[in-house]
mmCIF file of C-alpha atoms and ligand atoms in Angstrom:
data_model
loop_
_atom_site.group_PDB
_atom_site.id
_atom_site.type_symbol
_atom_site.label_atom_id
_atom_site.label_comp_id
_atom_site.label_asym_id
_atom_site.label_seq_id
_atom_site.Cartn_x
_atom_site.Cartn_y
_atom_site.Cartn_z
ATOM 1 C CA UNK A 207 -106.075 12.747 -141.272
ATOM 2 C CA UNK A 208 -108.521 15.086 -139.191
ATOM 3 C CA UNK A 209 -106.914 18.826 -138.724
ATOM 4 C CA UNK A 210 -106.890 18.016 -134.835
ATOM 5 C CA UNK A 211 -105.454 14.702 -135.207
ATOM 6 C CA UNK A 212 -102.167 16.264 -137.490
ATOM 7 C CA UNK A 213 -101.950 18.876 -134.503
ATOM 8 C CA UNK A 214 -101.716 16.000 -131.617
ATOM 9 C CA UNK A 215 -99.396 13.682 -134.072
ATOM 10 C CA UNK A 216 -97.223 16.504 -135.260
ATOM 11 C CA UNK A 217 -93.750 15.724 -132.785
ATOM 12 C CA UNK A 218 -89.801 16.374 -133.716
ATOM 13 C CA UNK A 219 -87.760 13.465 -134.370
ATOM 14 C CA UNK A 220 -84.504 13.202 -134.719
ATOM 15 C CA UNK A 221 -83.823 10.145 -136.254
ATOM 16 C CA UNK A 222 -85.463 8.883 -139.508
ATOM 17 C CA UNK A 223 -85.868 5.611 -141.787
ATOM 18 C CA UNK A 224 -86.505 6.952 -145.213
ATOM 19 C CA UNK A 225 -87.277 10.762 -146.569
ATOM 20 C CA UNK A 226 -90.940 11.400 -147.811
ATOM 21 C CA UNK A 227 -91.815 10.703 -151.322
ATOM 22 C CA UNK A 228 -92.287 13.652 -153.807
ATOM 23 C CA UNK A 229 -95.855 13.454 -153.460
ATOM 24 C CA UNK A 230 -95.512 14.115 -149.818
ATOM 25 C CA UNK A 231 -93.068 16.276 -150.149
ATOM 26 C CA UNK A 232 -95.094 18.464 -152.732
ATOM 27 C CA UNK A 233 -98.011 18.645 -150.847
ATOM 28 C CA UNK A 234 -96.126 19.506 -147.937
ATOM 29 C CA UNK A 235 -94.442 22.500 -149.631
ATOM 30 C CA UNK A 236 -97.911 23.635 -150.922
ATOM 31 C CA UNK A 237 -98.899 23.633 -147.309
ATOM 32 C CA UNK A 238 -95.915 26.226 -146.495
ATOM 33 C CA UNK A 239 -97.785 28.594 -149.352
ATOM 34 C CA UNK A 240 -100.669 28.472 -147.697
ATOM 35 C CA UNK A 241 -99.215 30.045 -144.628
ATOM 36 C CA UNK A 242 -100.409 33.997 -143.405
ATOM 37 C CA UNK A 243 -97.625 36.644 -144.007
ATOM 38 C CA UNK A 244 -97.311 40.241 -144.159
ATOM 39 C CA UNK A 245 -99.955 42.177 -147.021
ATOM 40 C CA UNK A 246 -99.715 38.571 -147.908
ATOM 41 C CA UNK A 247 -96.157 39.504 -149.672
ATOM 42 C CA UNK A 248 -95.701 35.288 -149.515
ATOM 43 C CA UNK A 249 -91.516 36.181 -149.192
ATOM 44 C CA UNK A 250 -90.608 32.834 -148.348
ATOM 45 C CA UNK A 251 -88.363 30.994 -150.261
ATOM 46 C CA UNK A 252 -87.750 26.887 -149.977
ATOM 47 C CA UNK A 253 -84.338 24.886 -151.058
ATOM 48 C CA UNK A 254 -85.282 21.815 -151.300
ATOM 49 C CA UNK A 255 -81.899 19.869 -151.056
ATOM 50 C CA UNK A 256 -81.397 15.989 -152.225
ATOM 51 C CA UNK A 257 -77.825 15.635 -152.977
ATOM 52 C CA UNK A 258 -76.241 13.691 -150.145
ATOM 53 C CA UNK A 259 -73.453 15.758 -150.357
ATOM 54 C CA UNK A 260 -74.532 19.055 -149.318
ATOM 55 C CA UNK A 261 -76.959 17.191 -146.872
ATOM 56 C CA UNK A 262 -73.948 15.830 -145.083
ATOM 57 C CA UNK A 263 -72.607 19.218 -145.404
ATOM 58 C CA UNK A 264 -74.805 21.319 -143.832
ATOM 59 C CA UNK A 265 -75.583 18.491 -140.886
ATOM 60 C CA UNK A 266 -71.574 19.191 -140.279
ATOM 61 C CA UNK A 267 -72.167 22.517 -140.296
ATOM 62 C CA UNK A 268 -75.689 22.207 -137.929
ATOM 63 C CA UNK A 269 -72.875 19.764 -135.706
ATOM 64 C CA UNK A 270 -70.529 22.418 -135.296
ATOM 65 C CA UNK A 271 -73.320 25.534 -134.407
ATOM 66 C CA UNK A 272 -74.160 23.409 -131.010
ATOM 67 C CA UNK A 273 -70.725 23.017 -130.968
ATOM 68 C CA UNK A 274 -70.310 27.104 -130.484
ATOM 69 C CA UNK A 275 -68.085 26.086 -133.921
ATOM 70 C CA UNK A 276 -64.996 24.841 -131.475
ATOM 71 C CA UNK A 277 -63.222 22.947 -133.806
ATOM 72 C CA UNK A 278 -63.260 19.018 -134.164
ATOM 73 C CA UNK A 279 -59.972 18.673 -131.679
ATOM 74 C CA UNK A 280 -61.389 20.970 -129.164
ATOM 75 C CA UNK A 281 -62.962 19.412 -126.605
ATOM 76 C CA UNK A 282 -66.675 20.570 -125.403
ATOM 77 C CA UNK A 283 -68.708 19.653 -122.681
ATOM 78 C CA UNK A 284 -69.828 15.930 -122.708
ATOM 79 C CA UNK A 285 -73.952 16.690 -122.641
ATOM 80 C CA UNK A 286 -73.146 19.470 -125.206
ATOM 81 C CA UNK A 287 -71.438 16.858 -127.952
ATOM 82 C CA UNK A 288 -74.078 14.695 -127.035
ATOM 83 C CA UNK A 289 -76.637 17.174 -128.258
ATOM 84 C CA UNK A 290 -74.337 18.432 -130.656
ATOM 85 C CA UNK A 291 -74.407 14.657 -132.441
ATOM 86 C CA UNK A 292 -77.408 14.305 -132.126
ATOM 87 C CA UNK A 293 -78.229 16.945 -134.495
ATOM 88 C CA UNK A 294 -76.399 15.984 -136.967
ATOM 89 C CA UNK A 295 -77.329 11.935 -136.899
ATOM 90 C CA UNK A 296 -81.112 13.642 -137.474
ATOM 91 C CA UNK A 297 -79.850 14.571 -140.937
ATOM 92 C CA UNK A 298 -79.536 11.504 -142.799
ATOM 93 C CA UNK A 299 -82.375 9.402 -144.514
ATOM 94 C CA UNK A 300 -85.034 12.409 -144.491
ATOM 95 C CA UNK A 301 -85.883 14.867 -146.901
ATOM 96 C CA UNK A 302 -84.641 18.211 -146.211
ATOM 97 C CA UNK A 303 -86.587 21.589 -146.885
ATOM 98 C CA UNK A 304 -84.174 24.746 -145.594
ATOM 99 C CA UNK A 305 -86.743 27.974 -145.026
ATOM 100 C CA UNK A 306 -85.263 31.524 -146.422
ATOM 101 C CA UNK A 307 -86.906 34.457 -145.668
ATOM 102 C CA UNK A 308 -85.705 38.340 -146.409
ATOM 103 C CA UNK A 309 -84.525 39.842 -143.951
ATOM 104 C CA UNK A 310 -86.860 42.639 -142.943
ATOM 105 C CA UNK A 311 -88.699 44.473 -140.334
ATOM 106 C CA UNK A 312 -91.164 41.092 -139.936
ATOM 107 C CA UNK A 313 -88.399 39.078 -138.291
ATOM 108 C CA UNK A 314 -89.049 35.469 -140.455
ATOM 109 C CA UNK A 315 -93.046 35.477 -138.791
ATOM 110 C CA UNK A 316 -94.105 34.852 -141.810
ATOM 111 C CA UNK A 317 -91.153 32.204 -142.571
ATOM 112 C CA UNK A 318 -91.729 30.666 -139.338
ATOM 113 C CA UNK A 319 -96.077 30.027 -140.001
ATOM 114 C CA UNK A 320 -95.016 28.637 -143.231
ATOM 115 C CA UNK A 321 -92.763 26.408 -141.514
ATOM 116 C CA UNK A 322 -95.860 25.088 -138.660
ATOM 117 C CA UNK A 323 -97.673 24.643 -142.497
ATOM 118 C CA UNK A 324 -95.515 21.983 -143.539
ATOM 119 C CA UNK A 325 -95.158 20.586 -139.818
ATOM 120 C CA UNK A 326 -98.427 19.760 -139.556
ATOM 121 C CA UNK A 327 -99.213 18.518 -143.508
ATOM 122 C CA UNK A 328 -95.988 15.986 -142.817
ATOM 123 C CA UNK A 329 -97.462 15.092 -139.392
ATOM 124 C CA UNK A 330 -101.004 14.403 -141.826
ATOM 125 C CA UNK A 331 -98.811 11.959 -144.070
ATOM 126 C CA UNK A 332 -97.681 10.087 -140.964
ATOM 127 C CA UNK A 333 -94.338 11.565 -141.409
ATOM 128 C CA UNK A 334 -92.348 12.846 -138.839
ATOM 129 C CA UNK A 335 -90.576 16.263 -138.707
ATOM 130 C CA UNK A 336 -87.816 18.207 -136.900
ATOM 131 C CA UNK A 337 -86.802 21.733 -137.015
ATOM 132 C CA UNK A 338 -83.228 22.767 -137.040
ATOM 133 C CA UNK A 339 -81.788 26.155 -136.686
ATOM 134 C CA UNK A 340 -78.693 27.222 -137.286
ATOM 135 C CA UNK A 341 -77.086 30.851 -136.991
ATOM 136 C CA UNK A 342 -73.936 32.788 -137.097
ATOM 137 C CA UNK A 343 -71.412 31.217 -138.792
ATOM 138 C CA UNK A 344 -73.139 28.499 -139.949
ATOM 139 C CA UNK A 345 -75.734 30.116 -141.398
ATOM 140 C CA UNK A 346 -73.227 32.300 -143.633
ATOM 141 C CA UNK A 347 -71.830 28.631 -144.138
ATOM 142 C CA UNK A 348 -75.291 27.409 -145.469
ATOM 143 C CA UNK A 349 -75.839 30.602 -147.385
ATOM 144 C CA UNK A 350 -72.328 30.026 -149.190
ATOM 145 C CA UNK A 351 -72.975 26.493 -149.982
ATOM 146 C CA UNK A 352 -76.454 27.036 -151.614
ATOM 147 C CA UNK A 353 -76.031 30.313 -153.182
ATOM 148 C CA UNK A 354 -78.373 32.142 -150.803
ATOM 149 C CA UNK A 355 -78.567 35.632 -152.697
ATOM 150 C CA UNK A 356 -77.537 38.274 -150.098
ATOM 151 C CA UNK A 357 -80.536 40.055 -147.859
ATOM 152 C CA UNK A 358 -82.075 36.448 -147.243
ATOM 153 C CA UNK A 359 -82.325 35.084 -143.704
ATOM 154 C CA UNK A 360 -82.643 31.052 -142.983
ATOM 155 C CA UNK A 361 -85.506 30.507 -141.249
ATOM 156 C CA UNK A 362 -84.563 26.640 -140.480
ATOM 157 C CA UNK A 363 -83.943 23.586 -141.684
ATOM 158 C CA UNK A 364 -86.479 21.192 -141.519
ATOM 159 C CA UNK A 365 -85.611 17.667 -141.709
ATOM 160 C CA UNK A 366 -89.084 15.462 -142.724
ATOM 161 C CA UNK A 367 -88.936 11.844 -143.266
ATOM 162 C CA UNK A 368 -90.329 8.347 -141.829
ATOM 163 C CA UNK A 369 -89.376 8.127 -138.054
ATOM 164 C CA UNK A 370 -87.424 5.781 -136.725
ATOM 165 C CA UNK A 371 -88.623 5.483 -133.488
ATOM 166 C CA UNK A 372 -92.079 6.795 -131.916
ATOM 167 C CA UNK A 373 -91.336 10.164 -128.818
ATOM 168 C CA UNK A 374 -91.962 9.613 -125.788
ATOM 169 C CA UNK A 375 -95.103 11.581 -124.575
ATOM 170 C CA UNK A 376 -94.510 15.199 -124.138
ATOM 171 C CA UNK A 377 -94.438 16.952 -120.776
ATOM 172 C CA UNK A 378 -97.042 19.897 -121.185
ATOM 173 C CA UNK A 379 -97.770 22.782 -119.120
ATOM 174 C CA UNK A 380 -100.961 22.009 -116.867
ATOM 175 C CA UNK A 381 -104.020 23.470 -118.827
ATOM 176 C CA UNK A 382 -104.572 27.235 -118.088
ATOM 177 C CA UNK A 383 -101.601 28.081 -116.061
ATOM 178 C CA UNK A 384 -100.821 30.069 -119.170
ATOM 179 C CA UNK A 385 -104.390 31.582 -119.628
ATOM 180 C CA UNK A 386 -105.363 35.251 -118.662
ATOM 181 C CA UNK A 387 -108.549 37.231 -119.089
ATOM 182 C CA UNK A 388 -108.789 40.502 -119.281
ATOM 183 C CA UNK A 389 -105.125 41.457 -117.901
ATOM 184 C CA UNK A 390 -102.230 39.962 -118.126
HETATM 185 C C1 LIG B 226 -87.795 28.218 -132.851
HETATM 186 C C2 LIG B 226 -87.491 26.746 -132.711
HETATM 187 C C3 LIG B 226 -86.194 26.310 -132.886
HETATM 188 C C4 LIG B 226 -85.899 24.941 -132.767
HETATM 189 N N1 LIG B 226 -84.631 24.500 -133.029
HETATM 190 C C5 LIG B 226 -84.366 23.181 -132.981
HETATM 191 C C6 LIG B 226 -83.065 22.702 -133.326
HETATM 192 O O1 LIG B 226 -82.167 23.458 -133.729
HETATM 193 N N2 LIG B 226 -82.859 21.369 -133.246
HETATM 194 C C7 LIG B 226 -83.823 20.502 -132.842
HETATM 195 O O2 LIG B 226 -83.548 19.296 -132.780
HETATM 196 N N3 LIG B 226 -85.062 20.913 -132.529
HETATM 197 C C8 LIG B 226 -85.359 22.235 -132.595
HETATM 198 N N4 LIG B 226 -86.625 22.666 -132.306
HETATM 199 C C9 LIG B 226 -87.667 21.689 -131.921
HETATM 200 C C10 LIG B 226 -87.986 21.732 -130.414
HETATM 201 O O3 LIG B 226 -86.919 21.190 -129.696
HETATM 202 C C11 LIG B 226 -89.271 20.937 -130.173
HETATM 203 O O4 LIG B 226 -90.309 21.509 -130.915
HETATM 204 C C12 LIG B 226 -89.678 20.918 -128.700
HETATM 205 O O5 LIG B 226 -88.747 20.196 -127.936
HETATM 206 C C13 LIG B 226 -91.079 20.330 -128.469
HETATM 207 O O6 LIG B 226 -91.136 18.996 -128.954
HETATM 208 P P1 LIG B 226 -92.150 18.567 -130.120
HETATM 209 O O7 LIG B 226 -91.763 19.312 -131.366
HETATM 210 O O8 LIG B 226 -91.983 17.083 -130.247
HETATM 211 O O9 LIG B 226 -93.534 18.958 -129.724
HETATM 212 C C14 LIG B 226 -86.937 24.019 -132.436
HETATM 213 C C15 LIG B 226 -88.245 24.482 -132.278
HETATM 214 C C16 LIG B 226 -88.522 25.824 -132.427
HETATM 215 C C17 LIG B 226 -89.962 26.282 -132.315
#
């Protein structure tokens, strides 16, 4: 697929049919090494995790982050466990790729460009993708569950499979209104 083509395709979905195959997946990941970072240090660091188990885990745990983790009997807003299950239905049937990065002065930058890498090479294998982030608690949750040596950060957790539905078209900002010249 043509570079500009991957960049229009490229969309987050949350809900997915079947994970790529390990072809995809590798050249995806090689994508991610491509990305810029600082003095081209290249500090990134991907768990690639397959085991339905800890899958299911961490989706609980991504559930309970937009949950503000309030417990399962605790009642949250309606729109907010709405969103909240949402996340965690975009979990199953993909592959799942969770982004570490150490936690320095370059605040995951580099982490985060490796990340668009893989976006775009999964949008280029007609897959779809979808970023999830998860802090706080639930990221010392994920860091317990997969061993995450101390001093690393999680970027995200990105979630790359066959969609099971196609988005809706995006609503963009009108062309230019966020273009300056000269100043600001
Ligand atoms: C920094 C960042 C964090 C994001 N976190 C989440 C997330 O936790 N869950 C999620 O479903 N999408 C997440 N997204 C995806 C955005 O919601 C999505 O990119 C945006 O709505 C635009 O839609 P598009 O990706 O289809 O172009 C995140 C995106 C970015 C850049």
């Amino acid at each position: 697929m043509d570079f500009c083509e991957a960049i229009e395709k490229r969309r987050s979905v949350r809900k997915f049919l079947s994970p790529a195959s390990q072809e995809q997946l590798n050249r995806i990941l090689n994508a991610g090494t491509k990305a810029p970072s600082e003095m081209n240090t290249q500090q990134w660091e991907f768990v690639v995790v397959d085991d339905p188990e800890l899958i299911e885990k961490i989706s609980e745990i991504k559930y309970m982050v937009n949950r503000d983790m309030k417990p399962r009997w605790e009642d949250v807003p309606p729109e907010k466990e709405k969103i909240a299950q949402m996340q965690k239905d975009s979990f199953p049937n993909a592959s799942l790729v969770l982004v570490f990065y150490p936690r320095n002065r370059f605040n995951k930058a580099a982490g985060w460009a490796c990340i668009q890498n893989m976006l775009l090479a999964a949008a280029s294998e007609g897959l779809g993708s979808r970023i999830a982030t998860i802090w706080g608690r639930g990221e010392k949750e994920v860091a317990r569950l997969l061993k995450v040596p101390k001093g690393f950060e999680l970027v995200a957790a990105i979630s790359i499979g066959m969609p099971a539905y196609t988005p809706g078209p995006k609503p963009l900002r009108p062309v230019g209104t966020w273009l300056h010249r000269n100043v600001f």
